[in-house]
CSV table of C-alpha atoms and ligand atoms in Angstrom, one decimal:
chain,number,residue,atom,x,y,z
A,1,UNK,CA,0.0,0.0,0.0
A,2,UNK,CA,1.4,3.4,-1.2
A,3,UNK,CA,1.5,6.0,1.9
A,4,UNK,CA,0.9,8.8,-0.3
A,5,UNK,CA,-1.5,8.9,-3.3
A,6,UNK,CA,-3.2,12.9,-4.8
A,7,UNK,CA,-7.0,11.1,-4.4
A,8,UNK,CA,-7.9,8.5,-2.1
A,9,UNK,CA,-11.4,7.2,-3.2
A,10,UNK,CA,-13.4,5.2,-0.1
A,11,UNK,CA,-15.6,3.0,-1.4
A,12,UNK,CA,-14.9,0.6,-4.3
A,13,UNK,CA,-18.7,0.4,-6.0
A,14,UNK,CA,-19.1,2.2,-9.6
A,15,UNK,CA,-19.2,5.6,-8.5
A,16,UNK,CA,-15.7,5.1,-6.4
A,17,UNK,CA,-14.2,3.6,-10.0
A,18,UNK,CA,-16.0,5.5,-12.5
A,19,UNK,CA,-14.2,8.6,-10.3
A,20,UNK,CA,-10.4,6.7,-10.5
A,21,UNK,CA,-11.0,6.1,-14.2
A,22,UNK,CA,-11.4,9.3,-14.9
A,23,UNK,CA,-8.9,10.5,-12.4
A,24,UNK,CA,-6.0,8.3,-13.2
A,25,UNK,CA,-6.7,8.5,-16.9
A,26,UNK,CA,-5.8,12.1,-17.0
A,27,UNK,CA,-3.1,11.9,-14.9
A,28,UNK,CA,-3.7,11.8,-11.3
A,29,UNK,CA,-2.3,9.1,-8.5
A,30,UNK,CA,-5.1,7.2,-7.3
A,31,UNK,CA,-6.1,4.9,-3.9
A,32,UNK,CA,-9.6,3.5,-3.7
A,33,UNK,CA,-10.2,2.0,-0.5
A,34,UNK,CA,-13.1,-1.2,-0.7
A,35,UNK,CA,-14.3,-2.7,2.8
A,36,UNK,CA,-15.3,-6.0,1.6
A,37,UNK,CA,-14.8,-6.4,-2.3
A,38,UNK,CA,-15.4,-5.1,-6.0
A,39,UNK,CA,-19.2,-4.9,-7.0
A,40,UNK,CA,-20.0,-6.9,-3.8
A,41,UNK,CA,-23.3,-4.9,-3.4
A,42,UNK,CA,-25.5,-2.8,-5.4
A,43,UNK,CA,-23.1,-2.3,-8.0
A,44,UNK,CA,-22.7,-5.1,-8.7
A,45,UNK,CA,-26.2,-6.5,-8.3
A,46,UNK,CA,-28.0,-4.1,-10.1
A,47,UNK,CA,-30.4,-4.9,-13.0
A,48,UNK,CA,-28.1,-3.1,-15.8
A,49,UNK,CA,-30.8,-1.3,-17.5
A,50,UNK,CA,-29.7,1.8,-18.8
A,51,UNK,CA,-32.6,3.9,-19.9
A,52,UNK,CA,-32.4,7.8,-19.5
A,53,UNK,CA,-35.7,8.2,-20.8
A,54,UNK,CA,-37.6,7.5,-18.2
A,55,UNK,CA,-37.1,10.0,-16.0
A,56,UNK,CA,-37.7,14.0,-16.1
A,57,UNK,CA,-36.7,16.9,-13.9
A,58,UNK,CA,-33.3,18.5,-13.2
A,59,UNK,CA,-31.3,14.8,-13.5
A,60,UNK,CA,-32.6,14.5,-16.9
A,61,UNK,CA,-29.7,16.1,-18.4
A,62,UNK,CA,-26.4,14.1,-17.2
A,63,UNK,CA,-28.5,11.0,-17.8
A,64,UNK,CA,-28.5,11.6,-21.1
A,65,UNK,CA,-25.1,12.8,-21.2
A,66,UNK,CA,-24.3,9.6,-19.0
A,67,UNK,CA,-26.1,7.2,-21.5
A,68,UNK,CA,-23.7,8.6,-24.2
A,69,UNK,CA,-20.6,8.9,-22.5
A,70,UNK,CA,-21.1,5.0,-22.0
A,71,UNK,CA,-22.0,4.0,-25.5
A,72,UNK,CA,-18.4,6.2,-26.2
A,73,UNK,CA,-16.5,4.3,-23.2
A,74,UNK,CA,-17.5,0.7,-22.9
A,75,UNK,CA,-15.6,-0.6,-25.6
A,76,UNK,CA,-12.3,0.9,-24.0
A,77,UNK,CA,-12.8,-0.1,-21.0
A,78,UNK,CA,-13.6,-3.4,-22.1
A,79,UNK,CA,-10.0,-3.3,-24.1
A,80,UNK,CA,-8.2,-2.0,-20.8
A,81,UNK,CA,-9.8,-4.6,-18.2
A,82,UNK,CA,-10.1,-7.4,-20.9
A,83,UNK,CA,-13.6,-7.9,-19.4
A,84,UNK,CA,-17.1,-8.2,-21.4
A,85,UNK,CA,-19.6,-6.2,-20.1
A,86,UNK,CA,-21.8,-8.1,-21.9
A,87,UNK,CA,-24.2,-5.3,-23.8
A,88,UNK,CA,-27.3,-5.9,-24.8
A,89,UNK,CA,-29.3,-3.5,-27.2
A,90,UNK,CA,-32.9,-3.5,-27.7
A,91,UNK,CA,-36.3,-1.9,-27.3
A,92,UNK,CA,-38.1,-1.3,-24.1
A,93,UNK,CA,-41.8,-1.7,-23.8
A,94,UNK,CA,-43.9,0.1,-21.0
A,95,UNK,CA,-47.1,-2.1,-21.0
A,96,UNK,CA,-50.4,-0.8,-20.3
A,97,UNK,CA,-51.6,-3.6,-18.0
A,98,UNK,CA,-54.9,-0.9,-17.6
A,99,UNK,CA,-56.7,1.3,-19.4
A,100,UNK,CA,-56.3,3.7,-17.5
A,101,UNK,CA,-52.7,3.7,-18.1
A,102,UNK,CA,-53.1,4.7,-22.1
A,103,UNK,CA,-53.3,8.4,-21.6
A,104,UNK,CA,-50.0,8.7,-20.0
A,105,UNK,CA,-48.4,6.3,-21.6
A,106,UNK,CA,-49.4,8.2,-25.2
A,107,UNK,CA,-47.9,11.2,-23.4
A,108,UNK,CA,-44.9,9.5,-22.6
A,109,UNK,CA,-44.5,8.8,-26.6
A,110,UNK,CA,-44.6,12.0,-27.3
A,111,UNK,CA,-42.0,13.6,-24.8
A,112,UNK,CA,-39.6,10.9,-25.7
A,113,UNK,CA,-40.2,11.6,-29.5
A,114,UNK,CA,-39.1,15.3,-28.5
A,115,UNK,CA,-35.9,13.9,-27.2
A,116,UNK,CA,-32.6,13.5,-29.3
A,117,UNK,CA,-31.5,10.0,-30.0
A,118,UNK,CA,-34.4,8.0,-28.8
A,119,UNK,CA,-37.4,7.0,-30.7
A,120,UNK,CA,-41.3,5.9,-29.3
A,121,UNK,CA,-44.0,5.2,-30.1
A,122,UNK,CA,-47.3,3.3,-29.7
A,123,UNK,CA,-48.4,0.0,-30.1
A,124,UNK,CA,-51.6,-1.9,-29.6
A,125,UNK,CA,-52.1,-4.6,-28.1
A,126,UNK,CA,-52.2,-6.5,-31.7
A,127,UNK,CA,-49.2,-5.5,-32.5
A,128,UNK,CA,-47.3,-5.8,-29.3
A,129,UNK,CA,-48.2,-9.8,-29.2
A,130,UNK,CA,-47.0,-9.7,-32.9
A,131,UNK,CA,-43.6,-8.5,-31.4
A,132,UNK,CA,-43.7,-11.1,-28.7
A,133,UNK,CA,-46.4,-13.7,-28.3
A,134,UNK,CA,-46.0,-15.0,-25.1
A,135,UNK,CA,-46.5,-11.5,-23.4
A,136,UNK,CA,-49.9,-11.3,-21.6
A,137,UNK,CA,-53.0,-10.5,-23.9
A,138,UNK,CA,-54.9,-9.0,-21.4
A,139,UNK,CA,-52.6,-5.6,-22.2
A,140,UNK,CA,-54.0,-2.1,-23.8
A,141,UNK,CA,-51.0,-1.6,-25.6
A,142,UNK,CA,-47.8,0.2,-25.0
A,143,UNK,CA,-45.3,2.7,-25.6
A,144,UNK,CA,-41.8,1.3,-27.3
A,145,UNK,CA,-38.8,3.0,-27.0
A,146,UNK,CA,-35.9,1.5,-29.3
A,147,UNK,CA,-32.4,1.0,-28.5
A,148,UNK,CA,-31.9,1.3,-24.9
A,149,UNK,CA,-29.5,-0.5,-23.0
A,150,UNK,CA,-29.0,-3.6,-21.0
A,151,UNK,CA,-25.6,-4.7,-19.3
A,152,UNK,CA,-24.1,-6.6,-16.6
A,153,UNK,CA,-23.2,-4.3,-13.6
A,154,UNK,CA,-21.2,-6.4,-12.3
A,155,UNK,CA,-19.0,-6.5,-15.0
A,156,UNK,CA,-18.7,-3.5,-15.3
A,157,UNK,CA,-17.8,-2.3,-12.3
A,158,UNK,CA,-15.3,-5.1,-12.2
A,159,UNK,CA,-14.3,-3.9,-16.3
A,160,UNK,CA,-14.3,-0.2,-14.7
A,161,UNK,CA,-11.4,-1.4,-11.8
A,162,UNK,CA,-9.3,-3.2,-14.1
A,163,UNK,CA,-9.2,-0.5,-16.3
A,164,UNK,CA,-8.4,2.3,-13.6
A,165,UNK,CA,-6.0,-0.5,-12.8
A,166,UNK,CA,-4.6,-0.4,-16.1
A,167,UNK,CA,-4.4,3.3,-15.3
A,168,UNK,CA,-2.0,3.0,-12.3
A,169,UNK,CA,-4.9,2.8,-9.7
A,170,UNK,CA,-3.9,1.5,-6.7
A,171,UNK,CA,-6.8,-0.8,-4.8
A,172,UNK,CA,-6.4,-1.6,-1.2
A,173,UNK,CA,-9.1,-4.1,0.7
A,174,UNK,CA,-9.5,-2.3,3.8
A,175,UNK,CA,-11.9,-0.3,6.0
A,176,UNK,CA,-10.9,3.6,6.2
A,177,UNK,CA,-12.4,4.5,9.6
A,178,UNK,CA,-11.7,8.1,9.2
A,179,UNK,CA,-9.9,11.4,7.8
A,180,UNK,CA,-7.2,13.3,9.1
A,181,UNK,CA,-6.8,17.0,8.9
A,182,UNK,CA,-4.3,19.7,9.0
A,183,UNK,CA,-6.7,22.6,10.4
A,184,UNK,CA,-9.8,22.2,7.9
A,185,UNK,CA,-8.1,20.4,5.3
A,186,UNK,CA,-8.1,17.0,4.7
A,187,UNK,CA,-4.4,15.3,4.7
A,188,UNK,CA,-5.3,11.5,4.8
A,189,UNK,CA,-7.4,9.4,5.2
A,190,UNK,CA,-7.3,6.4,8.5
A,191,UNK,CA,-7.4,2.9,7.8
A,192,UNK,CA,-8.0,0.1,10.3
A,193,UNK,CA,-4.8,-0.6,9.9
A,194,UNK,CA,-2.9,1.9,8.7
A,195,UNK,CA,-3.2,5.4,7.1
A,196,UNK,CA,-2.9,7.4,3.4
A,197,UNK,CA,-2.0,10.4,3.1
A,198,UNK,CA,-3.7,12.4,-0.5
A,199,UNK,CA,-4.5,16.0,-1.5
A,200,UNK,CA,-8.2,14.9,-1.4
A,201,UNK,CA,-10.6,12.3,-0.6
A,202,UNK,CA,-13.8,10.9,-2.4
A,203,UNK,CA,-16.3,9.6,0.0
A,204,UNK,CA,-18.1,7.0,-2.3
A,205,UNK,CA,-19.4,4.9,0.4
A,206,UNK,CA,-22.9,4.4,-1.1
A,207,UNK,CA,-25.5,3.2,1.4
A,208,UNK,CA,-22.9,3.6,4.3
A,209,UNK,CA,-22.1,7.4,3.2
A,210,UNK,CA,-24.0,8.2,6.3
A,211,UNK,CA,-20.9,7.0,8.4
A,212,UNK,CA,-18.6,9.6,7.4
A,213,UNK,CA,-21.0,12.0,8.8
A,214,UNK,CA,-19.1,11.7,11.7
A,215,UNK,CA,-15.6,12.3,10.1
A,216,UNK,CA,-16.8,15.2,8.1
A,217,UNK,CA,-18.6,16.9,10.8
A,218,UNK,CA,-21.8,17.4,8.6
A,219,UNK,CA,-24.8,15.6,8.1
A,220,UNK,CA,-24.8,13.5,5.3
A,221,UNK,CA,-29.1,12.5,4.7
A,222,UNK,CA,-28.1,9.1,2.7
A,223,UNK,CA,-30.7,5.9,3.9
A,224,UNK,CA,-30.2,2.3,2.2
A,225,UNK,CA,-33.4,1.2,0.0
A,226,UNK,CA,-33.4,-2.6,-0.3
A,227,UNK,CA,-34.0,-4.2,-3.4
A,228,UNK,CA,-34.2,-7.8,-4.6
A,229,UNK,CA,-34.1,-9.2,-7.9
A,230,UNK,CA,-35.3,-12.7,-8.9
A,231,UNK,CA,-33.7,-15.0,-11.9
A,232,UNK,CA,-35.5,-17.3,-13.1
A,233,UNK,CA,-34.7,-20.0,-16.2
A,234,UNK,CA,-34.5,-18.2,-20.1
A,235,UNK,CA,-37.2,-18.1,-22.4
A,236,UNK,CA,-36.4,-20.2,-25.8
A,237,UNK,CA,-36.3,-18.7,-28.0
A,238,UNK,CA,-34.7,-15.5,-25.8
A,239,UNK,CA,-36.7,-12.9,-25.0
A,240,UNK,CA,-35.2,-9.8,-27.4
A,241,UNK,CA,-36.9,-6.4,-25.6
A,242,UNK,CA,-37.1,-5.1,-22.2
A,243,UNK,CA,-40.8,-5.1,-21.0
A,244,UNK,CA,-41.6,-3.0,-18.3
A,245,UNK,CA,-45.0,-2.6,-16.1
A,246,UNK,CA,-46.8,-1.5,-13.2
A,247,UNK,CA,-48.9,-4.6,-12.1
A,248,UNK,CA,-50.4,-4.6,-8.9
A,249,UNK,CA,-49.6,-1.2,-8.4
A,250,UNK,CA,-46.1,-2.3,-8.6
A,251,UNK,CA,-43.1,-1.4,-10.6
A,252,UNK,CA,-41.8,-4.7,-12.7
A,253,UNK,CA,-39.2,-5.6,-15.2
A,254,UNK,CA,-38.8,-8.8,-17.3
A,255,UNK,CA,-35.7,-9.3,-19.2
A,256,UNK,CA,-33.5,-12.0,-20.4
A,257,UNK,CA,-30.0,-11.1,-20.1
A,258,UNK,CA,-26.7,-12.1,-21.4
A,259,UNK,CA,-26.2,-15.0,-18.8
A,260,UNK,CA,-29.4,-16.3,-20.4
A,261,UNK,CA,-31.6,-16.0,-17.2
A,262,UNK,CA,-35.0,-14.2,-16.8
A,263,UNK,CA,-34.7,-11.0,-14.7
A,264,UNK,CA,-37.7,-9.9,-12.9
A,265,UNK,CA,-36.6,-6.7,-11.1
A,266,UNK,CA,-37.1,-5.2,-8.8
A,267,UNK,CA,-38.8,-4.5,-5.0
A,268,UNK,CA,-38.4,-1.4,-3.1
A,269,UNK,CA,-38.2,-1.5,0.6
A,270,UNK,CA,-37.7,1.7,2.6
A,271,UNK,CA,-37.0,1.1,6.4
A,272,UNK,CA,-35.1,-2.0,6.8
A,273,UNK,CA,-31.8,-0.8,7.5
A,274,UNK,CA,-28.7,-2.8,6.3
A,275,UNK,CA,-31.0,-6.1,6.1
A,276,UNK,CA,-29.8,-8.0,2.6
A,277,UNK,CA,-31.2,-11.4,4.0
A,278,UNK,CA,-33.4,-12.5,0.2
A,279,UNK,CA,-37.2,-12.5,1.5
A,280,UNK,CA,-39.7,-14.9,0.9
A,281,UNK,CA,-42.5,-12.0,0.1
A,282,UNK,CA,-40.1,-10.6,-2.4
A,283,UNK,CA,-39.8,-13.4,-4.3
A,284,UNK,CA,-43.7,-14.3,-4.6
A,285,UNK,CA,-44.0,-10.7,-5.1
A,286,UNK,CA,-41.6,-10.8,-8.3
A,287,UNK,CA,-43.2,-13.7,-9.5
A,288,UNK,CA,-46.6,-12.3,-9.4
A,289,UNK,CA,-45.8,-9.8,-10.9
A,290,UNK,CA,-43.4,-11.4,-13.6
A,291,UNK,CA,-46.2,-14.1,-14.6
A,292,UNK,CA,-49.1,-10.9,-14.8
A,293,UNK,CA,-47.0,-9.7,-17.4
A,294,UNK,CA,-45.7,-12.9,-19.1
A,295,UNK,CA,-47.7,-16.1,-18.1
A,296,UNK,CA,-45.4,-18.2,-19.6
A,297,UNK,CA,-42.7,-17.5,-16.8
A,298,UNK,CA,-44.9,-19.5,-14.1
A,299,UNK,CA,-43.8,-22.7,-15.1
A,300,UNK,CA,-39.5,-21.3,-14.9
A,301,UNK,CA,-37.9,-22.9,-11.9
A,302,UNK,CA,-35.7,-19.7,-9.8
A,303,UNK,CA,-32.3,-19.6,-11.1
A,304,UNK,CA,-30.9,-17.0,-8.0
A,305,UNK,CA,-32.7,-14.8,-5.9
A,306,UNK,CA,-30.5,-11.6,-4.7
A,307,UNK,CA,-31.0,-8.4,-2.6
A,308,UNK,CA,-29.0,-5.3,-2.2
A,309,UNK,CA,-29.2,-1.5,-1.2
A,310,UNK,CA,-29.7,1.8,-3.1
A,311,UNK,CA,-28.0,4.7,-1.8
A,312,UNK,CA,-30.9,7.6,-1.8
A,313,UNK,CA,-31.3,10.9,-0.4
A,314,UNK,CA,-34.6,12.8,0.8
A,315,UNK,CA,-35.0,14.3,-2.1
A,316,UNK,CA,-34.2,11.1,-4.7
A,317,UNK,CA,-31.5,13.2,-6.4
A,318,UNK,CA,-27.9,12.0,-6.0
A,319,UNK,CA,-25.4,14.2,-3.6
A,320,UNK,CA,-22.4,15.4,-5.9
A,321,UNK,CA,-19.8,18.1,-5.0
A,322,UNK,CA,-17.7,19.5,-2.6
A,323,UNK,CA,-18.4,18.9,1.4
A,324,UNK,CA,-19.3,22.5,3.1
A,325,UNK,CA,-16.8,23.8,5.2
A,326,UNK,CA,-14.1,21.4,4.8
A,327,UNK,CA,-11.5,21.2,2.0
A,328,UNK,CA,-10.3,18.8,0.0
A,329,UNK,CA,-13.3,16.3,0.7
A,330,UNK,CA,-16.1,15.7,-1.8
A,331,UNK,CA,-18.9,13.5,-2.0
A,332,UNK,CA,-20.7,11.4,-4.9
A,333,UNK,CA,-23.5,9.1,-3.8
A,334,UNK,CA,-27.3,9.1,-3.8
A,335,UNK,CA,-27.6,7.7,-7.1
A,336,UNK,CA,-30.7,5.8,-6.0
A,337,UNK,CA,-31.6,3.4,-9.2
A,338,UNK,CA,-29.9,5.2,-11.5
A,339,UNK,CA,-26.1,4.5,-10.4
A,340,UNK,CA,-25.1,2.1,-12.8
A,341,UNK,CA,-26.5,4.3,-15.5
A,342,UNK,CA,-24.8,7.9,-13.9
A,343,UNK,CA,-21.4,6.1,-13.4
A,344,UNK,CA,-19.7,7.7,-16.5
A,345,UNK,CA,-21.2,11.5,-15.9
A,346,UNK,CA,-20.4,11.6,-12.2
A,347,UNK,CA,-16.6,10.2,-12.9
A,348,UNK,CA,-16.3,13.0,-15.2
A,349,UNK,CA,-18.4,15.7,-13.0
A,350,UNK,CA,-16.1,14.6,-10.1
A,351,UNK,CA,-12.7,14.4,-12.0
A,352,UNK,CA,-12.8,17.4,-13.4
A,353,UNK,CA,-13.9,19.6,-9.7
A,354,UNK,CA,-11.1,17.8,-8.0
A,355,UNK,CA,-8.8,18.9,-10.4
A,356,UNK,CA,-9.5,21.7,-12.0
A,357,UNK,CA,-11.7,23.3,-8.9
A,358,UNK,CA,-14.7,23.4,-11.3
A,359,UNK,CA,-16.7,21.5,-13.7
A,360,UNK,CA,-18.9,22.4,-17.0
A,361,UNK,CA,-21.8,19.7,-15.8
A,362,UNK,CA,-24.3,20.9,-14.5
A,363,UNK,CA,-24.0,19.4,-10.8
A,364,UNK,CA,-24.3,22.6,-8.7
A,365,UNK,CA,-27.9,22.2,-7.6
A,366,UNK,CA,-27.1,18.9,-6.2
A,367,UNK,CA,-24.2,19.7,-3.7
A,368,UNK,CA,-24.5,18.8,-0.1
A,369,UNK,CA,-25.6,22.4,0.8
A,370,UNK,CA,-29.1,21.7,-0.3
A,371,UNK,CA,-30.0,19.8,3.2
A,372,UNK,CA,-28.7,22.0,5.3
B,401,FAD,C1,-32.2,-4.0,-7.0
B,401,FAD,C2,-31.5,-2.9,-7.6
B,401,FAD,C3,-31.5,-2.7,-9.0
B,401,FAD,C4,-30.8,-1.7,-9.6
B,401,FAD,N1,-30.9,-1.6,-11.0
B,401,FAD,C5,-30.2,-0.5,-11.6
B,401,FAD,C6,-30.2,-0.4,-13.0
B,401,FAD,O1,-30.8,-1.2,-13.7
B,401,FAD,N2,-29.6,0.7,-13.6
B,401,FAD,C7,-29.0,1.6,-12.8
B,401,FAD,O2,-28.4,2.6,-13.4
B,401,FAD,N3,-28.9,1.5,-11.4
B,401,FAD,C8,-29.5,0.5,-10.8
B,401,FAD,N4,-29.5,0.4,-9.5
B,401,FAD,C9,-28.8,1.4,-8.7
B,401,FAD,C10,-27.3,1.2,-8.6
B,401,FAD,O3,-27.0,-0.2,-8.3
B,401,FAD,C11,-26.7,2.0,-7.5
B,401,FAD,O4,-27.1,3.4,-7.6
B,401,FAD,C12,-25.2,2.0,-7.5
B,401,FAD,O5,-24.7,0.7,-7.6
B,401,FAD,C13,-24.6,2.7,-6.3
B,401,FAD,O6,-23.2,2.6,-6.4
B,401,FAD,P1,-22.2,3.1,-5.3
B,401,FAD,O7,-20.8,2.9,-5.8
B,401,FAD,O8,-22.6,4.4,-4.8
B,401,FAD,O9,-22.5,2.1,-4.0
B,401,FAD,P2,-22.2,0.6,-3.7
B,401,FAD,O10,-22.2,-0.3,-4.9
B,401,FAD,O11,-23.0,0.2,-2.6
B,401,FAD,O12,-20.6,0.7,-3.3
B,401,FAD,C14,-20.2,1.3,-2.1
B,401,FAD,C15,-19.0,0.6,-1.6
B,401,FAD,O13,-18.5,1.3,-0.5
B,401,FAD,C16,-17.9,0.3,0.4
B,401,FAD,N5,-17.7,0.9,1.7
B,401,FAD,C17,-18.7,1.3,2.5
B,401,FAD,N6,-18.1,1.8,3.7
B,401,FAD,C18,-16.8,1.6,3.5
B,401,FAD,C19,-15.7,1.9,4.4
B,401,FAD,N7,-15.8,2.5,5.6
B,401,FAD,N8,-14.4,1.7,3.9
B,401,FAD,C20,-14.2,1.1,2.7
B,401,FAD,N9,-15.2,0.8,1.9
B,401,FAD,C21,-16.5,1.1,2.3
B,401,FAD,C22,-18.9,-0.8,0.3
B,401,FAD,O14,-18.3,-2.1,0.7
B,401,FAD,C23,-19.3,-0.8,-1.2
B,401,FAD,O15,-18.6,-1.8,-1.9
B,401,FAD,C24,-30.1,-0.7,-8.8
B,401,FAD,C25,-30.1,-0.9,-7.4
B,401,FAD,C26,-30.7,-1.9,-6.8
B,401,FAD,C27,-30.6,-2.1,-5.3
């Protein structure tokens, strides 16, 4: 372990090693401390579904800039790590499992039509189980977006490390417990068992952000959401879109993936703390919901069953900047479910305010600040 490096990331998800990509790409020395290992939780758990069209407001923006800045990267970083990420392209279809779903959804078709790069439009139901048969008939259409993306987080963040690796990043399996400071300025960073000294630190820490509170002297409002995914056996022939749909009042994904297992994605738990433990309701859940949508899947014995946390804020918009009152210490987390998706943008964002003191992205209204 080096005793001096310019950044020392904590937290070794895909927001810690999009950051040291970027960061050790252009130059910069490197440390990124990880507690247990690479992609060992949401990161590298996560469905993979890129899709920056389905959401609106201020975040609207880098997601799109995000969803770009991965179709540019991917193939680098795969050269660099030597690791597929295993992309998937294809079209995403937002059923209608209720009529009164069609109004929206129409709306939906037009704002995405108004976006650049992304195409929509409507389908009935007709021509939806033209597309693919063995989805449910008792739909009322849907809106189809073409060419989003599917991937395999934990690839990538494992692709992402072995490129900043390639880059000179140093990794170190420890637990940093906290920072040291020369007046108001952070000079290090405290391992268990040992210390680093760095120019400035990343706290990346995703659901456990809320621990540096304490060595930052500020309150950081970050609370894990749990979420489980269940995989079940592959459709033959594959399934070839991304169907997505809100039955029983609940969110729900079905998607075969590249390791040729059904994805039905994903529960949202507020409230249970640091619990990952797989839950029985979960997984009836999934499948209800999974089977609503495609009946077919009810006869697909469980392939693996998984649960891990999103990082969110009060507000659901990520926390990206500089902490208040301190220097040299800034903060990227909060990324809810969009993480694996806001990797790329938030590297960037990140690299270039450490260095450089500033960034062109557009990241100001989501500093710390905000909470306080
Ligand atoms: C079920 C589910 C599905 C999702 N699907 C998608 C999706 O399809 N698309 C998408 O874009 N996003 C998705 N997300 C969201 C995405 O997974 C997260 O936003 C993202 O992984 C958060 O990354 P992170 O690096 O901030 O956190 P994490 O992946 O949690 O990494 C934080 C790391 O910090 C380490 N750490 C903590 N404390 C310390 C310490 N003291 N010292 C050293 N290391 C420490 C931890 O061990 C951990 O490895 C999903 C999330 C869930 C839960």
């Amino acid at each position: 372990m080096s005793a001096r490096s310019d950044v020392v990331i904590i937290g070794g998800g895909i927001i810690g090693f999009s950051i040291a990509y970027r960061l050790a790409s252009e130059g910069s020395s490197v440390t990124v401390i990880e507690r247990d290992s690479i992609g060992n939780h949401a990161s590298g758990f996560a469905l993979g579904l890129l899709n920056p069209t389905n959401e609106t407001g201020h975040i609207e923006s880098l997601n799109h800039l995000s969803f770009k800045m991965h179709q540019e990267l991917i193939g680098v970083i795969q050269e660099e790590s030597g690791v597929d990420v295993q992309v998937l392209t294809m079209p995403h279809v937002e059923l209608a499992l209720d009529e009164s779903e069609i109004p929206d959804l129409k709306a939906e078709v037009h704002r995405i039509n108004g976006l650049s790069r992304f195409n929509s439009r409507w389908l009935e139901p007709d021509e939806i189980l033209k597309m693919e048969s063995r989805i449910s008939e008792d739909i009322f259409g849907g809106a189809l977006v073409e060419n989003i993306m599917m991937l395999d987080s934990y690839n990538l963040t494992l692709a992402t490390a072995q490129a900043a690796e390639f880059h000179g990043v140093e990794i170190v399996l420890g637990e940093a417990i906290g920072i040291v400071y020369a007046n108001d300025r952070a000079v290090g960073v405290k391992l268990r068992d040992g210390q680093i000294n760095c120019d400035a630190v990343v706290l990346a820490l995703g659901p456990w952000s809320g621990t540096a509170s304490l060595w930052a002297d500020i309150d950081i409002p970050i609370v894990p959401q749990k979420g489980e995914i269940v995989r079940v056996e592959g459709l033959d022939p594959p399934l070839g879109m991304h169907v997505h749909g809100v039955p029983f009042g609940k969110s729900c994904s079905v998607v075969q993936k590249a390791d040729g297992a059904t994805w039905l994605a994903a529960t949202v738990q507020d409230g249970s703390g640091f619990d990952v433990a797989p839950s029985t309701e979960a997984l009836e859940s999934l499948s209800q919901r999974g089977v609503r949508m495609m009946p077919e899947l009810e006869s697909h014995q469980l392939v693996l069953h998984t649960a891990c946390m999103r990082p969110v804020t009060p507000d659901g918009n990520p926390i990206l900047g500089r902490i208040p009152g301190k220097e040299g210490i800034f903060i990227a987390t909060g990324t809810g479910g969009k993480g694996i998706l806001m990797g790329p943008v938030i590297g960037r964002a990140m690299a270039d305010l450490i260095t450089t003191g500033e960034t062109a992205l557009e990241i100001a209204e989501f500093g710390l600040d905000r909470f306080s």
